[in-house]
Coordinates of C-alpha atoms and ligand atoms in Angstrom, one line a residue:
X15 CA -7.0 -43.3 -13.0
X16 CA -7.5 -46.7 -13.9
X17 CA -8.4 -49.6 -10.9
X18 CA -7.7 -52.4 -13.7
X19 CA -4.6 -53.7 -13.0
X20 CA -2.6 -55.4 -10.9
X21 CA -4.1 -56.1 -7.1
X22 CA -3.9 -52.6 -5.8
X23 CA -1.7 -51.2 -8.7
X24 CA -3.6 -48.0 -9.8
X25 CA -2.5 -47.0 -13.3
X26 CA -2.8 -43.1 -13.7
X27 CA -3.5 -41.7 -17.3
X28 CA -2.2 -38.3 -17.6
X29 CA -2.4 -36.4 -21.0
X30 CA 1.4 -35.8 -23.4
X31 CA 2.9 -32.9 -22.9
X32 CA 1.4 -31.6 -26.7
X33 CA -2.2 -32.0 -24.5
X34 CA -3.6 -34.8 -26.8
X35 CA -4.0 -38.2 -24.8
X36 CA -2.0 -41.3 -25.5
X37 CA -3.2 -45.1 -26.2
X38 CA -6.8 -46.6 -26.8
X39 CA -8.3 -44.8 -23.7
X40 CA -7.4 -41.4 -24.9
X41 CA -9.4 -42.0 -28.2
X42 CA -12.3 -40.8 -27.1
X43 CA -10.9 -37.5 -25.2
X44 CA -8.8 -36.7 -28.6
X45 CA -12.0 -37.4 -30.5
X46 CA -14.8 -36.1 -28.6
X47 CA -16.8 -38.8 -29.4
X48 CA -17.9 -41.8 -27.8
X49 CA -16.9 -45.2 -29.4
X50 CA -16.4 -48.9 -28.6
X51 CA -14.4 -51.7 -30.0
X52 CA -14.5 -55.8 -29.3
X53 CA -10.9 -56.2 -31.2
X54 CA -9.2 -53.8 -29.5
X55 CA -6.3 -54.9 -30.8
X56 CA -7.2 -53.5 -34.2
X57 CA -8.5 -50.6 -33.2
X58 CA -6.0 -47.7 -35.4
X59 CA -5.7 -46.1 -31.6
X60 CA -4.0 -49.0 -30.0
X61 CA -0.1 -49.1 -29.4
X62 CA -0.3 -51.3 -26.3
X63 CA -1.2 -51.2 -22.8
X64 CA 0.5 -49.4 -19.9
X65 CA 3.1 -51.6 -17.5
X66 CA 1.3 -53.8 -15.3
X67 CA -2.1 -53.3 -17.1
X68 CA -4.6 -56.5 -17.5
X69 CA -5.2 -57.3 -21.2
X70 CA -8.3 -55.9 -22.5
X71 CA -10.7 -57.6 -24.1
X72 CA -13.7 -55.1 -25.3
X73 CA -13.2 -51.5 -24.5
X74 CA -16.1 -49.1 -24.3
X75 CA -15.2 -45.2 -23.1
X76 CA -17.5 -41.6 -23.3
X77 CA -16.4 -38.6 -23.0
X78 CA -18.3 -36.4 -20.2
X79 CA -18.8 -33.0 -21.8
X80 CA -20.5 -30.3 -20.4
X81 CA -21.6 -27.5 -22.9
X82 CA -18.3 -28.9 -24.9
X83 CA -15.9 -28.5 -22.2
X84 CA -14.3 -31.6 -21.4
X85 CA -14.7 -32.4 -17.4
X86 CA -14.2 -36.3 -17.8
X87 CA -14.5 -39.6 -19.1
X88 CA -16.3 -43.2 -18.6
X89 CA -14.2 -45.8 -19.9
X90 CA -15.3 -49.3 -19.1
X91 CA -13.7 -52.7 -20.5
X92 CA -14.3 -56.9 -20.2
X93 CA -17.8 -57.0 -20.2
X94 CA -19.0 -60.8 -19.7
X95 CA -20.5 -60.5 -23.6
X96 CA -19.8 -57.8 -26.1
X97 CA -20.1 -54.2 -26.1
X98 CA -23.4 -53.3 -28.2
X99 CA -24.5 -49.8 -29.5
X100 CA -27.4 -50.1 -27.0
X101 CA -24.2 -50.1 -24.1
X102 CA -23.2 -47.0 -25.8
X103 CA -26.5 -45.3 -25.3
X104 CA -27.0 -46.1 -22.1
X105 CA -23.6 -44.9 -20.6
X106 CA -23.7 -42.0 -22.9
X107 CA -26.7 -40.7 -21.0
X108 CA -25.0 -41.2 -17.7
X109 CA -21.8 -39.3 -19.0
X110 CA -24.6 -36.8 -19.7
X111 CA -25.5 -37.3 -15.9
X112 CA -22.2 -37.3 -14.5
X113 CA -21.0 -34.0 -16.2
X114 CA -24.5 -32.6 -15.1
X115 CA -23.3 -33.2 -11.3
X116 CA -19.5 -32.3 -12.2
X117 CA -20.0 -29.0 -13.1
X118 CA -22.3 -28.6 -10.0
X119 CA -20.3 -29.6 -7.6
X120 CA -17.9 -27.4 -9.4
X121 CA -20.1 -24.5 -9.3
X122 CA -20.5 -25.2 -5.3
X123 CA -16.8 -25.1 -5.0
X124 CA -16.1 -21.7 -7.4
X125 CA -18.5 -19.9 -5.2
X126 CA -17.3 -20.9 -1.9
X127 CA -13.8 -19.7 -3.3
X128 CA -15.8 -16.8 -4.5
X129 CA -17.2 -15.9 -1.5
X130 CA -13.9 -16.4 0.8
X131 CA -12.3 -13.7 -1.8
X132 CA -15.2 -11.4 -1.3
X133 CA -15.0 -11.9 2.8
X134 CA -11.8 -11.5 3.1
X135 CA -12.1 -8.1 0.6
X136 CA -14.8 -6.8 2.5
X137 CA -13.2 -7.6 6.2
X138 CA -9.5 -5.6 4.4
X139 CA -11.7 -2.6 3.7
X140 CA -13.5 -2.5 6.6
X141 CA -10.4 -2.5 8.6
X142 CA -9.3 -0.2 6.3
X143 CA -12.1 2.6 6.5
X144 CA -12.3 2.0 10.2
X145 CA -8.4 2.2 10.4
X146 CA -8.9 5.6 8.4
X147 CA -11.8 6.6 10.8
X148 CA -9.2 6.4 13.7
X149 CA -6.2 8.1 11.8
X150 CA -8.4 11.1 11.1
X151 CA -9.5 11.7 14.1
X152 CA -6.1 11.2 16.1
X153 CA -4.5 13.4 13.2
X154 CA -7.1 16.1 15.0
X155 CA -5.9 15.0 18.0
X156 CA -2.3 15.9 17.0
X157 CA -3.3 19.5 15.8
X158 CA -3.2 20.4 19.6
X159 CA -0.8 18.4 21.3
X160 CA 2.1 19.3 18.2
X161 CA 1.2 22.7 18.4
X162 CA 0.8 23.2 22.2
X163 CA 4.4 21.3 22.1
X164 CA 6.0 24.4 19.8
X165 CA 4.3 27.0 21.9
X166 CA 5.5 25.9 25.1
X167 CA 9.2 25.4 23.4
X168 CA 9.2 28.6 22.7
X169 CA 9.2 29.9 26.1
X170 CA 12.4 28.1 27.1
X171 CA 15.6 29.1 25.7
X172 CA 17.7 26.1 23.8
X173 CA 19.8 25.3 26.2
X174 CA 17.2 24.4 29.4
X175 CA 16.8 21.2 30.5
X176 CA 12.6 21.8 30.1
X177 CA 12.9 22.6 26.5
X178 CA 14.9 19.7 25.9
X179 CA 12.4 17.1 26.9
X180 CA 9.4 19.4 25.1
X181 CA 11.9 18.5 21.9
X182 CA 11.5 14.6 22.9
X183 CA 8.0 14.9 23.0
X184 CA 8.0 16.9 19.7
X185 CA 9.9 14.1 18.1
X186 CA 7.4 11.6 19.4
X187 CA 4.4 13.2 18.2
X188 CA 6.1 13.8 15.0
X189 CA 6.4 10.2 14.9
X190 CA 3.1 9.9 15.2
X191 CA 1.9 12.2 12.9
X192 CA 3.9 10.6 10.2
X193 CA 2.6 6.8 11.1
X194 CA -0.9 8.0 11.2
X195 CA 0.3 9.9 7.7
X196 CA 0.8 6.0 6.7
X197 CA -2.2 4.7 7.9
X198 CA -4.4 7.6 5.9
X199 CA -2.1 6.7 2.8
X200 CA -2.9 3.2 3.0
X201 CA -7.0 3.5 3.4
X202 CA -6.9 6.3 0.8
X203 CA -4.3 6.5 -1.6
X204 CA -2.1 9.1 -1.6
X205 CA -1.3 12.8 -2.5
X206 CA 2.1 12.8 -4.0
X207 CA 4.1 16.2 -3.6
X208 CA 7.6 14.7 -6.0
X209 CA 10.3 17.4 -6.0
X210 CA 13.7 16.5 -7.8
X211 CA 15.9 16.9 -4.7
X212 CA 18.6 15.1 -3.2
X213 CA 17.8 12.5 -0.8
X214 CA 20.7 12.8 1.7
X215 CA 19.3 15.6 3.3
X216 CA 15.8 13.9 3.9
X217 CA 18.2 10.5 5.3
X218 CA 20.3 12.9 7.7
X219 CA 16.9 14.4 8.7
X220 CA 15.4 11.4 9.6
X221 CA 18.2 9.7 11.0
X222 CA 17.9 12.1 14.0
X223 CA 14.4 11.0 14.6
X224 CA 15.5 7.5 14.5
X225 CA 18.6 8.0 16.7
X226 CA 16.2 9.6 19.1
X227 CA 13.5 6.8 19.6
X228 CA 15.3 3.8 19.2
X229 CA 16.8 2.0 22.0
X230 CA 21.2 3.3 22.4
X231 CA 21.3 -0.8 22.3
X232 CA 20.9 -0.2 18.4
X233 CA 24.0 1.0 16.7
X234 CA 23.4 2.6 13.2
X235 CA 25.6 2.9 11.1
X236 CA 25.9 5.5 7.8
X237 CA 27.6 5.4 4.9
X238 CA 26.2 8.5 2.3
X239 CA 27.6 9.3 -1.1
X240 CA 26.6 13.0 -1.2
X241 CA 27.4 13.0 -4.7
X242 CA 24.7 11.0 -5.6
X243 CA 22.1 12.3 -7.8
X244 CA 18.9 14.0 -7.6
X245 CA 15.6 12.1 -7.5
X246 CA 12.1 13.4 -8.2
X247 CA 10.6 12.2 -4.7
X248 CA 8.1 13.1 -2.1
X249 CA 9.9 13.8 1.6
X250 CA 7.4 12.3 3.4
X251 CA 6.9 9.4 1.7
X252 CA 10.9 8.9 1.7
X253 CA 11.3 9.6 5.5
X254 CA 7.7 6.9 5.9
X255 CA 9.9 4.1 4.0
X256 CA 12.7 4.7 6.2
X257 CA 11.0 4.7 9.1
X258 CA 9.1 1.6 7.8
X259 CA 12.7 -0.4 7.2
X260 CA 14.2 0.8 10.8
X261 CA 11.7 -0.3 12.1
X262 CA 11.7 -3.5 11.0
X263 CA 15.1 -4.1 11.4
X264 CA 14.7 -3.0 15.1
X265 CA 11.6 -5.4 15.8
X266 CA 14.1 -8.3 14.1
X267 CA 17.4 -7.6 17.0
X268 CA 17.0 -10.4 19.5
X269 CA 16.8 -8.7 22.8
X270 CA 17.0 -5.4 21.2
X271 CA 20.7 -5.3 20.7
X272 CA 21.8 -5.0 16.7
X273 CA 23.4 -3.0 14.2
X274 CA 21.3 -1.5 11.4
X275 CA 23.5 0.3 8.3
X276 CA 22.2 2.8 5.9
X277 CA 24.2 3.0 2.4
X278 CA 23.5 5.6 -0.1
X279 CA 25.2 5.5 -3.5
X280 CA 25.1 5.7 -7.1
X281 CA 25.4 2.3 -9.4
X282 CA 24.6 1.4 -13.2
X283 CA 21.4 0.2 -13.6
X284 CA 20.8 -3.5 -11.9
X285 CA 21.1 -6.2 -15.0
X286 CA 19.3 -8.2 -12.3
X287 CA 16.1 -10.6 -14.0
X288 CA 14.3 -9.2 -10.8
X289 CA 14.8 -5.9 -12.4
X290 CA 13.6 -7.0 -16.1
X291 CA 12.3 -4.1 -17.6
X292 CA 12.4 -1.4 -15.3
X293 CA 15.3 0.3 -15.5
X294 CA 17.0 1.3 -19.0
X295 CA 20.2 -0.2 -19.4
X296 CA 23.1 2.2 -19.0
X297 CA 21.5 4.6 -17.2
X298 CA 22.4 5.7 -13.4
X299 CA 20.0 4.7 -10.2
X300 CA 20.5 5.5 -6.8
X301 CA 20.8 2.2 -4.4
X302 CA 19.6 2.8 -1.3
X303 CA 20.5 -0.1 1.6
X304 CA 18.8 -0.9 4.7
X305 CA 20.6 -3.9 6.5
X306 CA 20.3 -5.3 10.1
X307 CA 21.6 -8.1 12.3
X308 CA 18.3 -9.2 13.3
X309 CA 16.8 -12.8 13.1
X310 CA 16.0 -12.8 9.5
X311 CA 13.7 -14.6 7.3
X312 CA 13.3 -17.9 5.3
X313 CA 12.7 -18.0 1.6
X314 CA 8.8 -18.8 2.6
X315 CA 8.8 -15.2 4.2
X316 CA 10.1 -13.0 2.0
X317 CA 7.9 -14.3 -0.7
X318 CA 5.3 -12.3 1.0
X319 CA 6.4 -9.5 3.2
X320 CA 4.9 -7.2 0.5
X321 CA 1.9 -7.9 1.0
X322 CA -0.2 -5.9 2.9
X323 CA -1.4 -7.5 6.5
X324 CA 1.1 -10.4 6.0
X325 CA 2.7 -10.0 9.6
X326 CA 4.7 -11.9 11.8
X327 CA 4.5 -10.1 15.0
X328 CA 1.7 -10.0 17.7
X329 CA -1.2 -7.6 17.2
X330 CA 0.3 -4.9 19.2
X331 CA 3.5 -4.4 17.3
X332 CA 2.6 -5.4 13.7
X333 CA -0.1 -4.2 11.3
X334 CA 1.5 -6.2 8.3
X335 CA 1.1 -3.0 6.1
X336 CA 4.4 -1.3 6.7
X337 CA 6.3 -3.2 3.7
X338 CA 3.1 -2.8 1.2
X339 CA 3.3 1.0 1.8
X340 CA 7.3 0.7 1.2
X341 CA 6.3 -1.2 -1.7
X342 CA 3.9 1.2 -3.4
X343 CA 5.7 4.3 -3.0
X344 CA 9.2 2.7 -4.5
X345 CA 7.4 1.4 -7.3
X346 CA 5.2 4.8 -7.8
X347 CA 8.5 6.0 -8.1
X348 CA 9.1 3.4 -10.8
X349 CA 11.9 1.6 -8.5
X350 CA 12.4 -1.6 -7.5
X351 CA 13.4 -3.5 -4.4
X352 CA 15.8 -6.4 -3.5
X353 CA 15.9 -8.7 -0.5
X354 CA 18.4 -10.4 0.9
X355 CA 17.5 -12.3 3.9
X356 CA 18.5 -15.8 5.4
X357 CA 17.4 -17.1 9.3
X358 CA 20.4 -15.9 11.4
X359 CA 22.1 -14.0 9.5
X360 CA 20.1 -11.1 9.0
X361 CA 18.5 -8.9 6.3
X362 CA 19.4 -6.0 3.8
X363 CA 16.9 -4.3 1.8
X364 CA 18.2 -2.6 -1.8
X365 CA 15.9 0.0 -2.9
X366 CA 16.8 1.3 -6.4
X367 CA 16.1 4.4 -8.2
X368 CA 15.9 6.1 -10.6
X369 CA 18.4 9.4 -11.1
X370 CA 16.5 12.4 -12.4
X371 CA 17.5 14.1 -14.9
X372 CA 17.5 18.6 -14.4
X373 CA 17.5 21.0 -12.0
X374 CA 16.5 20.5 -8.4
X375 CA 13.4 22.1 -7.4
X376 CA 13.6 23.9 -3.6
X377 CA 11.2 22.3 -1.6
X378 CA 8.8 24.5 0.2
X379 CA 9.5 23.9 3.7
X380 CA 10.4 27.1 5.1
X381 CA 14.2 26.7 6.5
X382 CA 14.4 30.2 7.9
X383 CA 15.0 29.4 11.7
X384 CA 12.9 32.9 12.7
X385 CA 9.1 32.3 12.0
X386 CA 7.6 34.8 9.4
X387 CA 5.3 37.5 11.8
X388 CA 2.8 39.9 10.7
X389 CA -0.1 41.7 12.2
X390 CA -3.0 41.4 10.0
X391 CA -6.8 39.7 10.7
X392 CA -7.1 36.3 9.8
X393 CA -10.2 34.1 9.8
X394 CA -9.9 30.4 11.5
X395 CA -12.9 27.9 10.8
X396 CA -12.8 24.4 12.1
X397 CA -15.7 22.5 13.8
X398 CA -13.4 21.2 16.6
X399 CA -13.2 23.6 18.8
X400 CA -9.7 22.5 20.2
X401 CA -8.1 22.4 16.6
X402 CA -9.7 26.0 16.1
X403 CA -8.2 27.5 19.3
X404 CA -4.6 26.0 18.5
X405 CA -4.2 27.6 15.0
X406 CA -6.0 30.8 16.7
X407 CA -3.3 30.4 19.4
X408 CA -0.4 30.2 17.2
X409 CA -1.4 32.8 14.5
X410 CA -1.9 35.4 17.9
X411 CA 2.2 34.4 19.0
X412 CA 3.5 35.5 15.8
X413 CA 1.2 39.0 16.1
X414 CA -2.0 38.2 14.3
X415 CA -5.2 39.4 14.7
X416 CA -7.2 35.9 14.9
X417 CA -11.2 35.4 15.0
X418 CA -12.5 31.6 14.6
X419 CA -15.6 30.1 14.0
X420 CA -16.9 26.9 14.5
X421 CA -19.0 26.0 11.7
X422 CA -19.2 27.7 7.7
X423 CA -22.3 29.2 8.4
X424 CA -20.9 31.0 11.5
X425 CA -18.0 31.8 9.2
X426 CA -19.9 33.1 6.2
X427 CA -22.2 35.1 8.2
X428 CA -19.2 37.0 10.5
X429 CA -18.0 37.5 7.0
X430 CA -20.3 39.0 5.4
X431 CA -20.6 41.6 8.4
X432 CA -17.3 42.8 8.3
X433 CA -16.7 42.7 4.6
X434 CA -13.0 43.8 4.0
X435 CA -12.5 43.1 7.3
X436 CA -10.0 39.7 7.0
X437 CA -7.2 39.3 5.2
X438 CA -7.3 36.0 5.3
X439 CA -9.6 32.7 5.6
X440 CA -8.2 29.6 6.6
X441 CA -10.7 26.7 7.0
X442 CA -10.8 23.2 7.7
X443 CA -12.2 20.7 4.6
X444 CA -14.5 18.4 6.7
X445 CA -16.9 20.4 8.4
X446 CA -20.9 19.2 8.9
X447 CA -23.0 21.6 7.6
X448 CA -20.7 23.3 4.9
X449 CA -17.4 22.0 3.2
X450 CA -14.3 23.7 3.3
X451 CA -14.6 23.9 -0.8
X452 CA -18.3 25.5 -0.7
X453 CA -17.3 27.9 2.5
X454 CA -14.5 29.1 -0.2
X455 CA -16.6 29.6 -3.2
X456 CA -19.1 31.5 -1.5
X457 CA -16.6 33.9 0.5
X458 CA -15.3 34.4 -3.4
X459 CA -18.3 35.4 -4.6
X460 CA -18.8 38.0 -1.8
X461 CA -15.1 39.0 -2.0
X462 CA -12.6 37.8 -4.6
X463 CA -9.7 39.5 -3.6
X464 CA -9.4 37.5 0.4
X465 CA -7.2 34.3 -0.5
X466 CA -8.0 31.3 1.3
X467 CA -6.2 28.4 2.7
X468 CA -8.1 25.1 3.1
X469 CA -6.3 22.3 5.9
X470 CA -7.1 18.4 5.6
X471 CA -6.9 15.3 7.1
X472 CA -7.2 13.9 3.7
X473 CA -4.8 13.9 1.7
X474 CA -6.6 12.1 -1.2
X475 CA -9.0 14.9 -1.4
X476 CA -6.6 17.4 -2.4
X477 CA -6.8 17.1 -6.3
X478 CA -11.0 16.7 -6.2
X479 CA -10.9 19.9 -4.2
X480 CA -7.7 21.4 -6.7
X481 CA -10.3 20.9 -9.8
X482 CA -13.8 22.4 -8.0
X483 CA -12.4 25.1 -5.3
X484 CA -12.6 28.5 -6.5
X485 CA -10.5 31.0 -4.5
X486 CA -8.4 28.7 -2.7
X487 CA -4.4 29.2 -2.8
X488 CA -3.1 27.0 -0.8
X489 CA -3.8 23.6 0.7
X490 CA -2.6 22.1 3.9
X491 CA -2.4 19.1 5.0
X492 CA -3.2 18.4 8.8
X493 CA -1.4 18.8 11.6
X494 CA 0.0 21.5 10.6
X495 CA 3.4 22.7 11.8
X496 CA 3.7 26.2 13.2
X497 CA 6.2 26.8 11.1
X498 CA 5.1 25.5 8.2
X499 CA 2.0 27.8 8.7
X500 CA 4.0 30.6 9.4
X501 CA 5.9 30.8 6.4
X502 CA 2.4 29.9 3.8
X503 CA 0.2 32.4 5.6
X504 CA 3.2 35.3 5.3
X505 CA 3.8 34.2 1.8
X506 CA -0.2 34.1 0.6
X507 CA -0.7 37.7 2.5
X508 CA 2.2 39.1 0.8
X509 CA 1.5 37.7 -3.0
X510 CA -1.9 39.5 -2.5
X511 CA -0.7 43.2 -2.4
Ligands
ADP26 P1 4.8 -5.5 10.3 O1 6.1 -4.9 10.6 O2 3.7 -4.7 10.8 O3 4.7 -6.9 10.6 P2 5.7 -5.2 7.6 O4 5.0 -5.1 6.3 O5 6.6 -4.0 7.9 O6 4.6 -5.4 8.7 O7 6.6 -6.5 7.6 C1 5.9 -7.7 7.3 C2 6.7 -8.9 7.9 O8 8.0 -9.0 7.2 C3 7.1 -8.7 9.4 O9 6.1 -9.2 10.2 C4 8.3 -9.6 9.5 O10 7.9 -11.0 9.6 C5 9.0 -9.5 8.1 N1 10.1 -8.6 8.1 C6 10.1 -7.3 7.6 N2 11.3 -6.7 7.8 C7 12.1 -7.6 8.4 C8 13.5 -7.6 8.8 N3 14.3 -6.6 8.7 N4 14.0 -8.7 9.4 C9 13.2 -9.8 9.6 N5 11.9 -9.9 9.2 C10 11.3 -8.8 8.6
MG27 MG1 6.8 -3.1 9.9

């Protein structure tokens, strides 16, 4: 910026588009080296003066370097007597100067940034592992009230009015167990169980969750190709973005009223630029829609819903992460997502992906309405008492002979006393004292033929323990349902004869 010119005219000098710098004052930048002229006129840089510019007389400019970066320049002009070499020394040395405090006050600024990154990093993790701390101790928490739930279902035959409600409350808790899923995903990364299997069922399946907690005030609306092809997805993680969009789309109806649609259907692959890349061209993807009547968004918004904490809502209804997690599992699933949002008029979400090519793979959930009985001895270890006494409790109603302990020690001990006693161990991972993973190696070395299942809160740990466990078949991943344990403890008991 030049203050040379005409009474409060600044002239600003901004470098050509090739990065040089034009006219006599750019010399020296070009250059690199310091120079003055008294005929400036003749100087071979000169090509005039910029609109409104004084003429110049003698022009004297540095450049302020600092270890050869360029951070400035000094460029001074109509002295009352000639520039002199001496004139060149002496503002050369306060270029020197001036780049000295440059790059300090540089330095001062880089750090504060530096710092506000590294603040803001530390105060996401923290809430993070303290988020995590609270999801893994309410997933405990779940153990018993899920499986005190089933048992008491049981006693009450479909039709009664008692047994109904219990089903609410199942839902609920389900709910629950599948947010908290989201919240241990999020502060841990996650375990991934991808089956190639069609995702209507898992849409139909969660649709009657949805139907049953959201307000009747919200219609939805489904519209499902069940031709469309298999993908190679993880249920959970399919039913946690649904249940992340819904939920959205029901905080976004003014006064709670709305319609949200679901759409499921095959299309060629999106030529879209958003798209660039990720899908080959010509190939088949599944589009999956998510659109609401709510309030919608502006531009400004939707250029940062995905990231995670970026919320709208009031701390008790928003945790900004549920988008981020939508976010990472499409694009783990090499996806992609579209948004189509304007204030008033609402918003549709387009998830693509990819069709898998092959067979579909069962998924292991046990469909069999009856739960799988049997009668044989089975060891329960779990350091909370209450989580202990609820598997104990549901192993005993489908005619097992249950003994728990509350620590490995106790376990390994009780063991070792009545060797060929148990058919089975089933331990928790996280126990004081003794891990889940070292309780299982040492009941392998004392007896290699009793399988072991190993139940987590954790579902990151699954693949360190996969790699070190020795003796372990199966693991589970907390709460368990009781009829998810049903069918895995009937299936390990009978692969072992
Ligand atoms: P949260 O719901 O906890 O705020 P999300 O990551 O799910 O976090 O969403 C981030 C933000 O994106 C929301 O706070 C909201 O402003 C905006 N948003 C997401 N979905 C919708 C929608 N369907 N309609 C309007 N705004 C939405
Ligand atoms: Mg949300």
């Amino acid at each position: 910026m030049c203050l040379l010119g005409e009474e409060s005219k600044k002239t600003v000098f901004a470098p050509l588009p090739d990065g040089t710098y034009p006219l006599l004052w750019g010399h020296a930048l070009n250059t690199g080296e310091p120079f003055f002229t008294n005929l400036p006129e003749d100087h071979l840089s000169f090509s005039g003066l910029p609109e409104g510019h004084i003429p110049i007389k003698c022009f004297l400019s540095v450049p302020v370097k600092y270890t050869d970066k360029l951070v400035g320049q000094i460029a001074l002009a109509n002295p009352e007597k000639n520039y002199s070499d001496h004139d060149l020394m002496v503002v050369s040395r306060l270029a020197a100067l001036y780049a000295l405090a440059i790059n300090r006050y540089r330095n001062i600024e880089e750090r504060q940034q530096l710092m506000n990154n590294l603040r803001q990093a530390q105060k996401m993790e923290a809430i993070g592992t303290l988020a995590g701390g609270i999801a893994h101790d309410f997933n405990n928490l779940l153990v018993p009230i899920l499986g005190y739930i089933e048992l008491t279902m049981m006693q009450f035959p479909a039709s009664d009015k008692n047994r109904k409600n219990l089903e609410k409350a199942y839902i609920a808790a389900t709910h629950s167990k599948e947010l908290v899923q989201q919240i241990l995903t999020f502060s841990r990364g996650e375990k991934q169980d991808r089956k190639r299997q069609q995702l209507q069922p898992i849409i139909s399946e969660t649709m009657k969750l949805l139907q049953a907690t959201l307000p009747s005030t919200i219609q939805i609306r489904q519209k499902i190709d069940e031709n469309c092809g298999l993908m190679s997805v993880d249920t959970t993680q399919v039913t946690q973005v649904l249940i992340n969009l819904f939920t959205n789309a029901y905080h976004a109806m003014e006064d709670g009223k709305g319609t949200i649609s679901i759409q499921l259907l095959e299309v060629d692959s999106p030529t879209d630029q958003d798209f660039g890349g990720t899908f080959p061209a010509g190939k088949r993807v599944a589009k999956l829609s998510v659109a609401d009547t709510g309030v919608g968004m502006t531009p400004k918004e939707v250029a940062r819903i995905f990231e995670p904490y970026f919320t709208t809502k009031e701390k008790t209804k928003g945790t900004g992460l549920g988008l981020a997690v939508v976010h990472g599992i499409i694009k783990s699933y090499g996806g992609a997502i579209q948004v189509d949002s304007k204030p008033g008029k609402g918003t549709t979400f387009h998830l693509y992906l990819p069709i898998a090519q092959g067979e579909e793979e069962p998924s292991e959930i046990v469909s069999d309405e009856t739960f799988c009985r049997g009668s044989e001895h089975i060891l329960v270890v779990d350091d909370e008492e209450i989580v202990a006494e609820i598997v104990q409790e549901i192993l005993k109603t489908l005619g097992y002979k249950v003994t728990s302990c509350n620590s490995g020690a106790a376990a390994l001990e009780l063991f070792e006393k009545q060797m060929g006693e148990f058919s089975l161990v089933i331990t928790d991972q996280t126990m004081p004292g003794m891990m889940g993973t070292e309780l299982s190696e040492r009941i392998h070395t004392l007896n290699p033929d009793t399988p072991i299942i190993i139940c987590s809160g954790y579902s990151g740990l699954e693949s360190e323990m996969r790699s070190n466990a020795t003796g372990v078949r199966r693991y589970l991943m907390k709460p368990v349902k009781m009829k998810e344990l049903a069918g895995v403890v009937r299936k390990i008991l009978d692969q072992k004869g």
